[in-house]
PDB file of C-alpha atoms in Angstrom:
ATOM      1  CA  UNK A  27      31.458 -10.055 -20.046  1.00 74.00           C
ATOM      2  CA  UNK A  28      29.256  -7.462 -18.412  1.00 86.00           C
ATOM      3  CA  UNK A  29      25.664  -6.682 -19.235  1.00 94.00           C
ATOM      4  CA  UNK A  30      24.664  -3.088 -20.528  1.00 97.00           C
ATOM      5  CA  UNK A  31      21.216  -1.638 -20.803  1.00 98.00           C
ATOM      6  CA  UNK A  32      21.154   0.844 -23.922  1.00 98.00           C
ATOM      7  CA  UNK A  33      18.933   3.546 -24.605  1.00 98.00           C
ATOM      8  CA  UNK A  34      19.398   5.185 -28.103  1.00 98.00           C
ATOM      9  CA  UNK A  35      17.451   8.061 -29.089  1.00 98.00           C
ATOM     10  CA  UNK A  36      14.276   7.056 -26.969  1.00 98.00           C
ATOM     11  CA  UNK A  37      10.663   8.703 -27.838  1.00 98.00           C
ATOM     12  CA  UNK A  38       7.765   7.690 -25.532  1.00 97.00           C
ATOM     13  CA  UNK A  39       4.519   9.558 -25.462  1.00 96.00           C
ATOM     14  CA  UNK A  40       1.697   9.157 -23.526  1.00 93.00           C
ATOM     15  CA  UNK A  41      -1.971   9.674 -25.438  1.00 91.00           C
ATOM     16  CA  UNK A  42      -0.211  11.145 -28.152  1.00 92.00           C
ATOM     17  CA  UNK A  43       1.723  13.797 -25.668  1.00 94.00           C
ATOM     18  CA  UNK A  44       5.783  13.232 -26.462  1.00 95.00           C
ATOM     19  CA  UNK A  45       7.099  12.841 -22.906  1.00 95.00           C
ATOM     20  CA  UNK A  46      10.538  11.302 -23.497  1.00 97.00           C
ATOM     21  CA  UNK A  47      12.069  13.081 -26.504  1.00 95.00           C
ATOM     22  CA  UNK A  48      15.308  11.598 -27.797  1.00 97.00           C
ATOM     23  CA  UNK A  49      17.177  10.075 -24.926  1.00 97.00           C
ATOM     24  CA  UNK A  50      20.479   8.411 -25.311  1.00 97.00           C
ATOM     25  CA  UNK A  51      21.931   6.481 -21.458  1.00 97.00           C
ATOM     26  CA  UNK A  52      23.634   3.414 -21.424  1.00 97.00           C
ATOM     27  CA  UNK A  53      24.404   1.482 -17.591  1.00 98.00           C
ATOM     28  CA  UNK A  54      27.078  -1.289 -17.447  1.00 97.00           C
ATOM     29  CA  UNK A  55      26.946  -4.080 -14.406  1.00 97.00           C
ATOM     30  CA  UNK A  56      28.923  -2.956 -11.703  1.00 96.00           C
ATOM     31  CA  UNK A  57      27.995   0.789 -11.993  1.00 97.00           C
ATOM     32  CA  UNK A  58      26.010   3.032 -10.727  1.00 97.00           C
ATOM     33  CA  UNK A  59      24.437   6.223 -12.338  1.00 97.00           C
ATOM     34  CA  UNK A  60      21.889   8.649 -11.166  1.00 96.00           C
ATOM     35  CA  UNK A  61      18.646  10.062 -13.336  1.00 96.00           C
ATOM     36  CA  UNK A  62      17.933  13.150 -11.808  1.00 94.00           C
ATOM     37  CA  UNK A  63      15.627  16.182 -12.790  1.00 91.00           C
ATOM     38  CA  UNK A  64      12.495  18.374 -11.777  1.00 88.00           C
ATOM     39  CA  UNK A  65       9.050  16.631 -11.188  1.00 84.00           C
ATOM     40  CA  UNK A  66       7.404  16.265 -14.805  1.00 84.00           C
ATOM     41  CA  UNK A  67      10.798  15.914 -16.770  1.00 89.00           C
ATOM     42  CA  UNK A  68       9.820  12.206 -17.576  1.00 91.00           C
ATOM     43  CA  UNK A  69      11.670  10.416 -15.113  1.00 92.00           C
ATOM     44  CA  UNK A  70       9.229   8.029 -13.860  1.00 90.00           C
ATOM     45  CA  UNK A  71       8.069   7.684 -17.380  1.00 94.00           C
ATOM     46  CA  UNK A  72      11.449   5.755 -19.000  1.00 96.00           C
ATOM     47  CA  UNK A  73      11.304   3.568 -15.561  1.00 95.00           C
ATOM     48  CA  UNK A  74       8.049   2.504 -16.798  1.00 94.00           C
ATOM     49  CA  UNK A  75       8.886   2.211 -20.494  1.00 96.00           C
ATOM     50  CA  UNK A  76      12.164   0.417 -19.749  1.00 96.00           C
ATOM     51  CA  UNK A  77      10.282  -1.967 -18.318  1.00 95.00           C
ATOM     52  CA  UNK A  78       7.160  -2.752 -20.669  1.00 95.00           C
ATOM     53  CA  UNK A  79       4.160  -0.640 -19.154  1.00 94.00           C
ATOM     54  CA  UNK A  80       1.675  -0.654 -22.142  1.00 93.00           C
ATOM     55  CA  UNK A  81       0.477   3.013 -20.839  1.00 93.00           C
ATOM     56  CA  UNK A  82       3.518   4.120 -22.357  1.00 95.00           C
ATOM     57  CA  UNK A  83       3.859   4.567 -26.485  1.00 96.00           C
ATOM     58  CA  UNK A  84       7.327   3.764 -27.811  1.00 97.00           C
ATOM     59  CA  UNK A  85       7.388   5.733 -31.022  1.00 97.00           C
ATOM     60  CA  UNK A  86      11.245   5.341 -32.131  1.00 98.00           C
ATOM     61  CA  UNK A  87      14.692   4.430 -30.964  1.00 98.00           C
ATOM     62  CA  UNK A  88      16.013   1.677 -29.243  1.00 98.00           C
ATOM     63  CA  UNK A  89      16.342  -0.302 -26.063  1.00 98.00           C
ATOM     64  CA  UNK A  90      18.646  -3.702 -25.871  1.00 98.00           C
ATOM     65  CA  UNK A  91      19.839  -5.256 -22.443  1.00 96.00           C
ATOM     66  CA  UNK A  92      23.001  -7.369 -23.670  1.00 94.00           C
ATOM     67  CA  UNK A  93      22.749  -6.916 -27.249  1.00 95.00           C
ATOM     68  CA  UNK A  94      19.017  -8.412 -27.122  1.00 97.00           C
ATOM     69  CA  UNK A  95      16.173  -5.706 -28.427  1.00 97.00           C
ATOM     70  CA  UNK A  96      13.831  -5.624 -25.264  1.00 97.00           C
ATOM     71  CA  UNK A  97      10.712  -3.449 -27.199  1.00 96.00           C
ATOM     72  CA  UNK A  98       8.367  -6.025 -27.991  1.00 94.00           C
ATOM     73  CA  UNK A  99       9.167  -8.298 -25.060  1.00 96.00           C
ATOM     74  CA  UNK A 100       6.515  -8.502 -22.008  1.00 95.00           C
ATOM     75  CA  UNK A 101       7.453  -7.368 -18.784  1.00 94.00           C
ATOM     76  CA  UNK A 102       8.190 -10.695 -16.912  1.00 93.00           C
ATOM     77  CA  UNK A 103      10.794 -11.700 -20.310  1.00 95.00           C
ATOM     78  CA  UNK A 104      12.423  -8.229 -19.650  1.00 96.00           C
ATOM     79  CA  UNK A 105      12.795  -9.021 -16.072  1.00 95.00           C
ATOM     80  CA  UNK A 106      14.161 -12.846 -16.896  1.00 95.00           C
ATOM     81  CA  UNK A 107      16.404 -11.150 -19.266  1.00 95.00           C
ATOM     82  CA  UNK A 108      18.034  -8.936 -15.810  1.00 96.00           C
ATOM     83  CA  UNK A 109      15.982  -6.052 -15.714  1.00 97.00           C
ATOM     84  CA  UNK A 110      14.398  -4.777 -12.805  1.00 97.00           C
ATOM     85  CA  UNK A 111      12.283  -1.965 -11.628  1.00 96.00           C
ATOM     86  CA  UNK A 112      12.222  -1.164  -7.534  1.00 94.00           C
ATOM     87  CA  UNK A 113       8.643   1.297  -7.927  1.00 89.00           C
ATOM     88  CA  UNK A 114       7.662   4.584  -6.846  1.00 86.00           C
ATOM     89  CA  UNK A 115       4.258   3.715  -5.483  1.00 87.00           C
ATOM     90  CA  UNK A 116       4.556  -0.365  -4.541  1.00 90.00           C
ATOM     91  CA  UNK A 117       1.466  -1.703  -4.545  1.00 90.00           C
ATOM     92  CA  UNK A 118      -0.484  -3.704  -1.599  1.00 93.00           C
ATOM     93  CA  UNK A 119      -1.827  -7.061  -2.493  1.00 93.00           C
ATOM     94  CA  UNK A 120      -3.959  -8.559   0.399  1.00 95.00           C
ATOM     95  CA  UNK A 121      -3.601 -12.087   1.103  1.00 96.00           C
ATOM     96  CA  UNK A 122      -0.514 -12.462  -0.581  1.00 96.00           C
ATOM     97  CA  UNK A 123       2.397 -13.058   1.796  1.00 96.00           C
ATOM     98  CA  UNK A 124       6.119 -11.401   1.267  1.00 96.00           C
ATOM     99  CA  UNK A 125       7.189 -14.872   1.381  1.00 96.00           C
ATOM    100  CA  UNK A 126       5.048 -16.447  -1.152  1.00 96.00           C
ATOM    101  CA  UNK A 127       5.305 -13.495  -3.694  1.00 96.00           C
ATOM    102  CA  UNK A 128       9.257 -13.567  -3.434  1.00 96.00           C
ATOM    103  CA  UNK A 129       9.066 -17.532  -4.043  1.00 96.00           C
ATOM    104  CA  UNK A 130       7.296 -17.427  -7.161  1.00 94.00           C
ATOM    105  CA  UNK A 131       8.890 -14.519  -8.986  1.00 95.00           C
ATOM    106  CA  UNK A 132      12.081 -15.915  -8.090  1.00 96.00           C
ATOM    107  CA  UNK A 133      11.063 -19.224  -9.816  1.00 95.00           C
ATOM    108  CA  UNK A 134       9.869 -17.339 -12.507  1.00 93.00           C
ATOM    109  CA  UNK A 135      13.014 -15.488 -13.571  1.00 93.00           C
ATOM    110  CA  UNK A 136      15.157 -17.993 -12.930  1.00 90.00           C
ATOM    111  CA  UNK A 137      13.023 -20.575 -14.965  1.00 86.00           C
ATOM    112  CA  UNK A 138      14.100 -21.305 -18.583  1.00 76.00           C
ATOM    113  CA  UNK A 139      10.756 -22.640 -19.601  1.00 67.00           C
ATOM    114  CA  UNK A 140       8.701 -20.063 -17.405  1.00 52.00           C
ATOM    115  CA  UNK A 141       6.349 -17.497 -19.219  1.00 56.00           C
ATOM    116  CA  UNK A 142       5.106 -15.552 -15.922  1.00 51.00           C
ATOM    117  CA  UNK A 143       2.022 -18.477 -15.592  1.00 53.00           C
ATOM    118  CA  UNK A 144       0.899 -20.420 -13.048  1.00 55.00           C
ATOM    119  CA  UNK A 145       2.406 -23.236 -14.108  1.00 65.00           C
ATOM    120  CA  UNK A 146       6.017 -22.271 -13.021  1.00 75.00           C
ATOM    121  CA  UNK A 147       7.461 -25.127 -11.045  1.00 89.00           C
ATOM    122  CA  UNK A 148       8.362 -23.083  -7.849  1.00 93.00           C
ATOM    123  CA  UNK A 149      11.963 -23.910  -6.569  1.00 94.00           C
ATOM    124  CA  UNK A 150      12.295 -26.085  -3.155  1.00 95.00           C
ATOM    125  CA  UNK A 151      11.120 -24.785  -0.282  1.00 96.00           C
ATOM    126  CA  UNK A 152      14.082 -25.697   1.651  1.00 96.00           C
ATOM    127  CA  UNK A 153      16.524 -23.751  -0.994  1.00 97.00           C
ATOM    128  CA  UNK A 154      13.807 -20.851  -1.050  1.00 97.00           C
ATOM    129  CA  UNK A 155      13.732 -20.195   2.620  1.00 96.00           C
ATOM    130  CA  UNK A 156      17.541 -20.686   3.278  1.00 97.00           C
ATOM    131  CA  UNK A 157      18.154 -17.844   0.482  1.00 97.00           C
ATOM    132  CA  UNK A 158      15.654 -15.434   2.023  1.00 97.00           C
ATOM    133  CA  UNK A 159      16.667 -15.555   5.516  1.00 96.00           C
ATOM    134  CA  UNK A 160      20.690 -14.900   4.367  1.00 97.00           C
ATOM    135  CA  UNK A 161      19.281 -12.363   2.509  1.00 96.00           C
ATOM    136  CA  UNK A 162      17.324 -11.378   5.075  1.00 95.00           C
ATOM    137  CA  UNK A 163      20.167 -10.799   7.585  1.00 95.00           C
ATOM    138  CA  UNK A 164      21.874  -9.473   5.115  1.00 94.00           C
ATOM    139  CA  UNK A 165      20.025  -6.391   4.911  1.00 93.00           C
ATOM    140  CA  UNK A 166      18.636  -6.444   8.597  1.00 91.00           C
ATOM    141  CA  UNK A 167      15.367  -7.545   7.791  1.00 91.00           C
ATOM    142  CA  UNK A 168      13.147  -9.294  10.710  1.00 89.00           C
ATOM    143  CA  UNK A 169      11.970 -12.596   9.373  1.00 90.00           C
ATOM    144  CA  UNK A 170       8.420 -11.931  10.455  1.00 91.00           C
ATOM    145  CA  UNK A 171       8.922  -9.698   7.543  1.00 92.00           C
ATOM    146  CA  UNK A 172       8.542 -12.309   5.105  1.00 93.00           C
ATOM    147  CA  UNK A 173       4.451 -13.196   6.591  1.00 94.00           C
ATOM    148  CA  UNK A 174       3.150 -10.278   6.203  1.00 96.00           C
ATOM    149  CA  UNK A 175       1.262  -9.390   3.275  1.00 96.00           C
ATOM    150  CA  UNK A 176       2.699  -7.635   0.333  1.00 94.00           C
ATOM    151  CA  UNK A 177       2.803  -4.346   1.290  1.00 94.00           C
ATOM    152  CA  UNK A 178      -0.579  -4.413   2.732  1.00 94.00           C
ATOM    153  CA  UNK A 179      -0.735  -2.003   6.199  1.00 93.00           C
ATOM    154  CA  UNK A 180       3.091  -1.418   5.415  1.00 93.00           C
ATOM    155  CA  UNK A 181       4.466   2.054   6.473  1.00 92.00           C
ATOM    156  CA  UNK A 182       6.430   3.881   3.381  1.00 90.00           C
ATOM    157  CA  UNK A 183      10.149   3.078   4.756  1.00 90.00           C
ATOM    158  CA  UNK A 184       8.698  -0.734   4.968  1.00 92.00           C
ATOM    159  CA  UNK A 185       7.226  -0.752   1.498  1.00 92.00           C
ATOM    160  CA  UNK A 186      10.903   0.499   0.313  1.00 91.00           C
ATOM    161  CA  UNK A 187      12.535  -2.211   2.060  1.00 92.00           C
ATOM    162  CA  UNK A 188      10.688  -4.430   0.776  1.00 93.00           C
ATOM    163  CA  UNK A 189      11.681  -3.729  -2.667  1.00 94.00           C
ATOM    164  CA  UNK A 190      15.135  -3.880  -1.935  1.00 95.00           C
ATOM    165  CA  UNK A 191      14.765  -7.098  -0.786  1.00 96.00           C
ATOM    166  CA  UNK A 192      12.630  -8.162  -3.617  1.00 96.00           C
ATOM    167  CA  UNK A 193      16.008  -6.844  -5.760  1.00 96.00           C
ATOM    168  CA  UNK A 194      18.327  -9.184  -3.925  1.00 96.00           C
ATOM    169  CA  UNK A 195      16.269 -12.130  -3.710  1.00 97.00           C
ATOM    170  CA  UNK A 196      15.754 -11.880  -7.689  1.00 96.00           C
ATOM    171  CA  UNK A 197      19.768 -10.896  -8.255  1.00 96.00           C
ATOM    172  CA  UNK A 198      19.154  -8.472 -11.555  1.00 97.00           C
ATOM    173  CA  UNK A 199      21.842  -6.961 -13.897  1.00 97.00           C
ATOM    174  CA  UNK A 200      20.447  -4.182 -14.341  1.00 98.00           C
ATOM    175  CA  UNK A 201      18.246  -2.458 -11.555  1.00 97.00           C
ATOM    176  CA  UNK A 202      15.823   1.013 -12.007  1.00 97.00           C
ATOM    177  CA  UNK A 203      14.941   2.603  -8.293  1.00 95.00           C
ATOM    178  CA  UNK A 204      12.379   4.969  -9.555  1.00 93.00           C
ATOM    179  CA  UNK A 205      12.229   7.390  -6.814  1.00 89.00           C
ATOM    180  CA  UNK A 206      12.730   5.329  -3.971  1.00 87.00           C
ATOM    181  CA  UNK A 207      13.502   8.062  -1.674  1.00 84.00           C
ATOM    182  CA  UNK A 208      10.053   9.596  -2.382  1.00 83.00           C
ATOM    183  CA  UNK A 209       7.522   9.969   0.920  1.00 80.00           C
ATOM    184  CA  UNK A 210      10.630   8.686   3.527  1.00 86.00           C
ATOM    185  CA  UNK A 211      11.530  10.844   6.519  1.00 86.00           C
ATOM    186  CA  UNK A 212      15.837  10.833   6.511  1.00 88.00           C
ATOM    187  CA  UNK A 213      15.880   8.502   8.663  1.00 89.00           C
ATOM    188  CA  UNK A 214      14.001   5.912   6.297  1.00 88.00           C
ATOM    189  CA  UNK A 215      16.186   7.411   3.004  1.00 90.00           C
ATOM    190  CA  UNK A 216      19.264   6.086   5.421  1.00 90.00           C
ATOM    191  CA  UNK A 217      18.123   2.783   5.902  1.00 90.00           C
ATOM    192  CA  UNK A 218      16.875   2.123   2.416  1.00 90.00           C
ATOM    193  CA  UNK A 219      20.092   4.034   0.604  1.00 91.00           C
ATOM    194  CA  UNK A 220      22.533   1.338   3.175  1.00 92.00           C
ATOM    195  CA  UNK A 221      20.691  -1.293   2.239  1.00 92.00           C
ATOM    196  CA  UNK A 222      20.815  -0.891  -1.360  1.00 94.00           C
ATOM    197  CA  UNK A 223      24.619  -0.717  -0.790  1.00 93.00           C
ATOM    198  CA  UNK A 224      24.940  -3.691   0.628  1.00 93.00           C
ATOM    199  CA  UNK A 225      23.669  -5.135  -3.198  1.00 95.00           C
ATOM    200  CA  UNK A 226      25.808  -3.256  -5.116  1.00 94.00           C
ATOM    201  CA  UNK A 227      28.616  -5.030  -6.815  1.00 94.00           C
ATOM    202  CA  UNK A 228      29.863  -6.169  -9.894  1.00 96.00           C
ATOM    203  CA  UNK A 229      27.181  -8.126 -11.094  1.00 96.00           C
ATOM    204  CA  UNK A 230      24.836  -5.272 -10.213  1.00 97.00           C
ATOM    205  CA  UNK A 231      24.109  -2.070 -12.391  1.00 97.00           C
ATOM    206  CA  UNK A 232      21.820   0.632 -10.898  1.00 97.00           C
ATOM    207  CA  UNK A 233      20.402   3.454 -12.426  1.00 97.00           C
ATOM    208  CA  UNK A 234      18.766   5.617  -9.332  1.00 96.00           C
ATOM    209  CA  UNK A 235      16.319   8.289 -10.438  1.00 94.00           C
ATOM    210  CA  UNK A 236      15.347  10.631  -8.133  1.00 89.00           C
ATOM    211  CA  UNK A 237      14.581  14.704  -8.550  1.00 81.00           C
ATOM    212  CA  UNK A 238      16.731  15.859  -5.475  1.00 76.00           C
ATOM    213  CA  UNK A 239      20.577  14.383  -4.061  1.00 81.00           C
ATOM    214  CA  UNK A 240      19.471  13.220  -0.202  1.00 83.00           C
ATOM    215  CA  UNK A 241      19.763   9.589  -1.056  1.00 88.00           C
ATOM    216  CA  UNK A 242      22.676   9.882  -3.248  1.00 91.00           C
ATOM    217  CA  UNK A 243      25.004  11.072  -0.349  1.00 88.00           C
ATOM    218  CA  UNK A 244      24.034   7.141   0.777  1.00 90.00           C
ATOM    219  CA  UNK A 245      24.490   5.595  -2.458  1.00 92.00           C
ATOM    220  CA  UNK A 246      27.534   7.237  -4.405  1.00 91.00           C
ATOM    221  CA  UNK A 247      27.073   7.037  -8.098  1.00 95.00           C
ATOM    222  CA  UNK A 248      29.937   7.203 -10.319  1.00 95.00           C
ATOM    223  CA  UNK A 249      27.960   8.874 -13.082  1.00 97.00           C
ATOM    224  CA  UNK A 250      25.381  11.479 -12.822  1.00 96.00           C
ATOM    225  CA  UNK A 251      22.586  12.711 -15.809  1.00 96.00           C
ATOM    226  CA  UNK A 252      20.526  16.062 -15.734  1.00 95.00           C
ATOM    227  CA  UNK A 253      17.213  15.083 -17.355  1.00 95.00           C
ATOM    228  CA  UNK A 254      15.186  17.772 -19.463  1.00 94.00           C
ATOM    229  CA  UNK A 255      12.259  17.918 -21.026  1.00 91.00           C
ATOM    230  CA  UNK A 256      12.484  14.654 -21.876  1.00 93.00           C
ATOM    231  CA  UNK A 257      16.285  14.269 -22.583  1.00 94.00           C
ATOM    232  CA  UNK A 258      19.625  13.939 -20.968  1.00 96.00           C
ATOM    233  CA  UNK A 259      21.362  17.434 -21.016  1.00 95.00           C
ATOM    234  CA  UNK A 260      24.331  17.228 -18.691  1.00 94.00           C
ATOM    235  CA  UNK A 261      26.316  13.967 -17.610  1.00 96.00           C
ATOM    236  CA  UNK A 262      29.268  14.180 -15.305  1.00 95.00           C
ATOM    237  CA  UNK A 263      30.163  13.250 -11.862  1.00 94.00           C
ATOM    238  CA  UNK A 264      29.575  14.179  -8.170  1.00 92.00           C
ATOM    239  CA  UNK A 265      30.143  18.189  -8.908  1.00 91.00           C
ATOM    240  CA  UNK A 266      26.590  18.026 -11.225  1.00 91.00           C
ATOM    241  CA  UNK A 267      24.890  16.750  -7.477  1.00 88.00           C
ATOM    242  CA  UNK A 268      26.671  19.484  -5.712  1.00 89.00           C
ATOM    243  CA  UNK A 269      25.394  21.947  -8.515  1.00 89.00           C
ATOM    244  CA  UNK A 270      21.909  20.743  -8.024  1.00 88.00           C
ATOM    245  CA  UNK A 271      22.256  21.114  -4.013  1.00 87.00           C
ATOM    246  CA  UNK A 272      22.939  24.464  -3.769  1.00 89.00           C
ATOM    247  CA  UNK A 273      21.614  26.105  -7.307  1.00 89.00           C
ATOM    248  CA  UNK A 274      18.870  23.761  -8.474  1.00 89.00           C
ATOM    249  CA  UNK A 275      18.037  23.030 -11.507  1.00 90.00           C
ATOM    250  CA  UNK A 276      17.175  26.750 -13.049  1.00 90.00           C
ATOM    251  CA  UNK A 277      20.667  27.569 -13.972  1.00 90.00           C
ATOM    252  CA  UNK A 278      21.118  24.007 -15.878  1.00 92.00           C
ATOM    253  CA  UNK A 279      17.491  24.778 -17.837  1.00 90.00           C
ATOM    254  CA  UNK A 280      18.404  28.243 -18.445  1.00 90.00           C
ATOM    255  CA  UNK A 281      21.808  26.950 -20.206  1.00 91.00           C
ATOM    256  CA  UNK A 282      19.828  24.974 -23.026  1.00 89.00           C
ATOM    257  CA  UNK A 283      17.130  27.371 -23.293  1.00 88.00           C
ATOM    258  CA  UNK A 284      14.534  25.661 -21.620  1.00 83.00           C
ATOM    259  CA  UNK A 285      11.953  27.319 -20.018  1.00 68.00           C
ATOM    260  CA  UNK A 286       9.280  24.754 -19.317  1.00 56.00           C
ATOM    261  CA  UNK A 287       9.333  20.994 -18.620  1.00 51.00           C
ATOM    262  CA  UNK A 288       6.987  18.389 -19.763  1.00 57.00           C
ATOM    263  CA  UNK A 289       4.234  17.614 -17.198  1.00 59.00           C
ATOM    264  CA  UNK A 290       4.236  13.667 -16.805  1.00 66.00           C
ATOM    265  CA  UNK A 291       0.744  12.186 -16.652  1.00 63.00           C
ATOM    266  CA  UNK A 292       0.526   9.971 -13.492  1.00 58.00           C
ATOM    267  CA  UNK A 293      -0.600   6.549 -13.728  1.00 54.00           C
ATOM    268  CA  UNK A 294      -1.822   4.426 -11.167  1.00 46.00           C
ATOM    269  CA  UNK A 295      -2.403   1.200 -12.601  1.00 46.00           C
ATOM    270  CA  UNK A 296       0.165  -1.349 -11.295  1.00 43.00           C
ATOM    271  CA  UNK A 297       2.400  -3.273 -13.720  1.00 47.00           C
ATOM    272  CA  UNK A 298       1.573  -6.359 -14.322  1.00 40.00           C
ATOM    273  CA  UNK A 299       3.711  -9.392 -14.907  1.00 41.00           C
ATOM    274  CA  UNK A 300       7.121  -7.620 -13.688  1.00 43.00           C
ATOM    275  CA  UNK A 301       8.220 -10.051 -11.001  1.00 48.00           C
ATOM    276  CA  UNK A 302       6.637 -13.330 -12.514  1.00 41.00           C
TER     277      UNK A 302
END
């Protein structure tokens, strides 16, 4: 039986201002759906909800990832439970290698006792590094890769890739790529958007969110949502992407008498706990 993340009339403010008013989504393992919608429509803002950021208020509706109500977990039980979040803006942590990042969230979310401490018992070494460099090669990745520091000196295709391979190497259900096209030339959108393909599956769902179609002609979703002022307007297929292409988003606001979006605050501060 397949895994579905469920949104159900979702409210999320941020210092009191309502950013996400009333959203309903639902993404199945084995599919893939786009988010898509201006900048400030609170995209970016249910990626970090979904996944626990305390920034974010949660004033009603519901969340569940197979059945199981997710809202008062912590970050690092959301992520044990199959949920993951590939970020915007990855963050650089000197002195921490790719390698030894990767081996302790891994042996975090795959831990039944494990509460994101430092007392996880890591898995083998041996096991650890024969996983990474199939998944390496898998996605192309040069094992030197996996010594450099997290993200520290990385260029923004690199810090991209490495997210992807953080999302094979932890194997979610259910996996949010919040903008992940953002800051990359094409030729970096390619790489990344073929890479991510090479996870997809049927143990895999992905919900891509992204403001404009360039890395959707490398990753082909099945289902497609217009976000709003904070709520799903539109859902349909590939035609909604061509829509967007060639008329933007003006004729789809103009439809459901909106003339403004919400402006999303932006937030810095890393979140914590969501690999470990």
């Amino acid at each position: 039986m397949s895994t579905e993340l469920v949104i159900k009339d979702l409210h999320v403010s941020v210092e009191d201002q309502p950013i996400i008013k009333g959203l309903n989504l639902s993404v199945k393992q084995g599919e893939v759906h786009a988010l898509m919608g201006p900048n400030g429509s609170g995209k970016s803002t249910l990626a970090n909800a979904l996944m626990g950021n305390p920034f974010y208020t949660i004033d009603s509706g519901e969340i569940t990832i197979g059945g199981v109500d997710i809202l008062e977990l912590e970050p690092n039980e959301r992520a044990k439970l199959g949920l993951f979040l590939a970020f915007q803006y990855p963050t650089a942590i000197p002195g921490v290698s790719m390698a030894n990042f990767l081996r302790m969230a891994v042996s975090a979310v795959r831990s039944e006792d494990s509460n994101g401490s430092d007392t996880t018992e890591l898995i083998p070494m041996r096991e650890f590094r024969r996983e990474l460099r199939a998944k390496m090669k898998q996605l192309g990745v040069d094992e030197s890769f996996a010594r450099r520091y997290l993200n520290d000196g990385f260029s923004g295709g690199e810090k991209k890739r490495a997210e992807v391979l953080q999302l094979a190497m932890l194997e979610p259900k259910i996996a949010i790529l919040d903008e992940t096209d953002s800051g990359l030339d094409i030729d970096a959108v390619r790489i990344v958007g073929e890479s991510v393909n090479q996870l997809i599956g049927p143990n895999l769902g992905v919900l891509i969110i992204t403001h404009y179609p360039r890395l959707l002609n490398y990753i082909r979703p099945q289902f497609i949502h217009i976000l709003l002022d904070g709520r799903v307007v539109e859902s349909g297929g590939w035609e909604l992407a061509e829509l967007l292409e060639e008329k933007g988003y003006d004729p789809i606001r103009e439809a459901h008498g909106l003339t403004e979006v919400v402006v999303e605050p932006e937030v810095e501060e890393a979140l914590p706990s969501l690999r470990a």
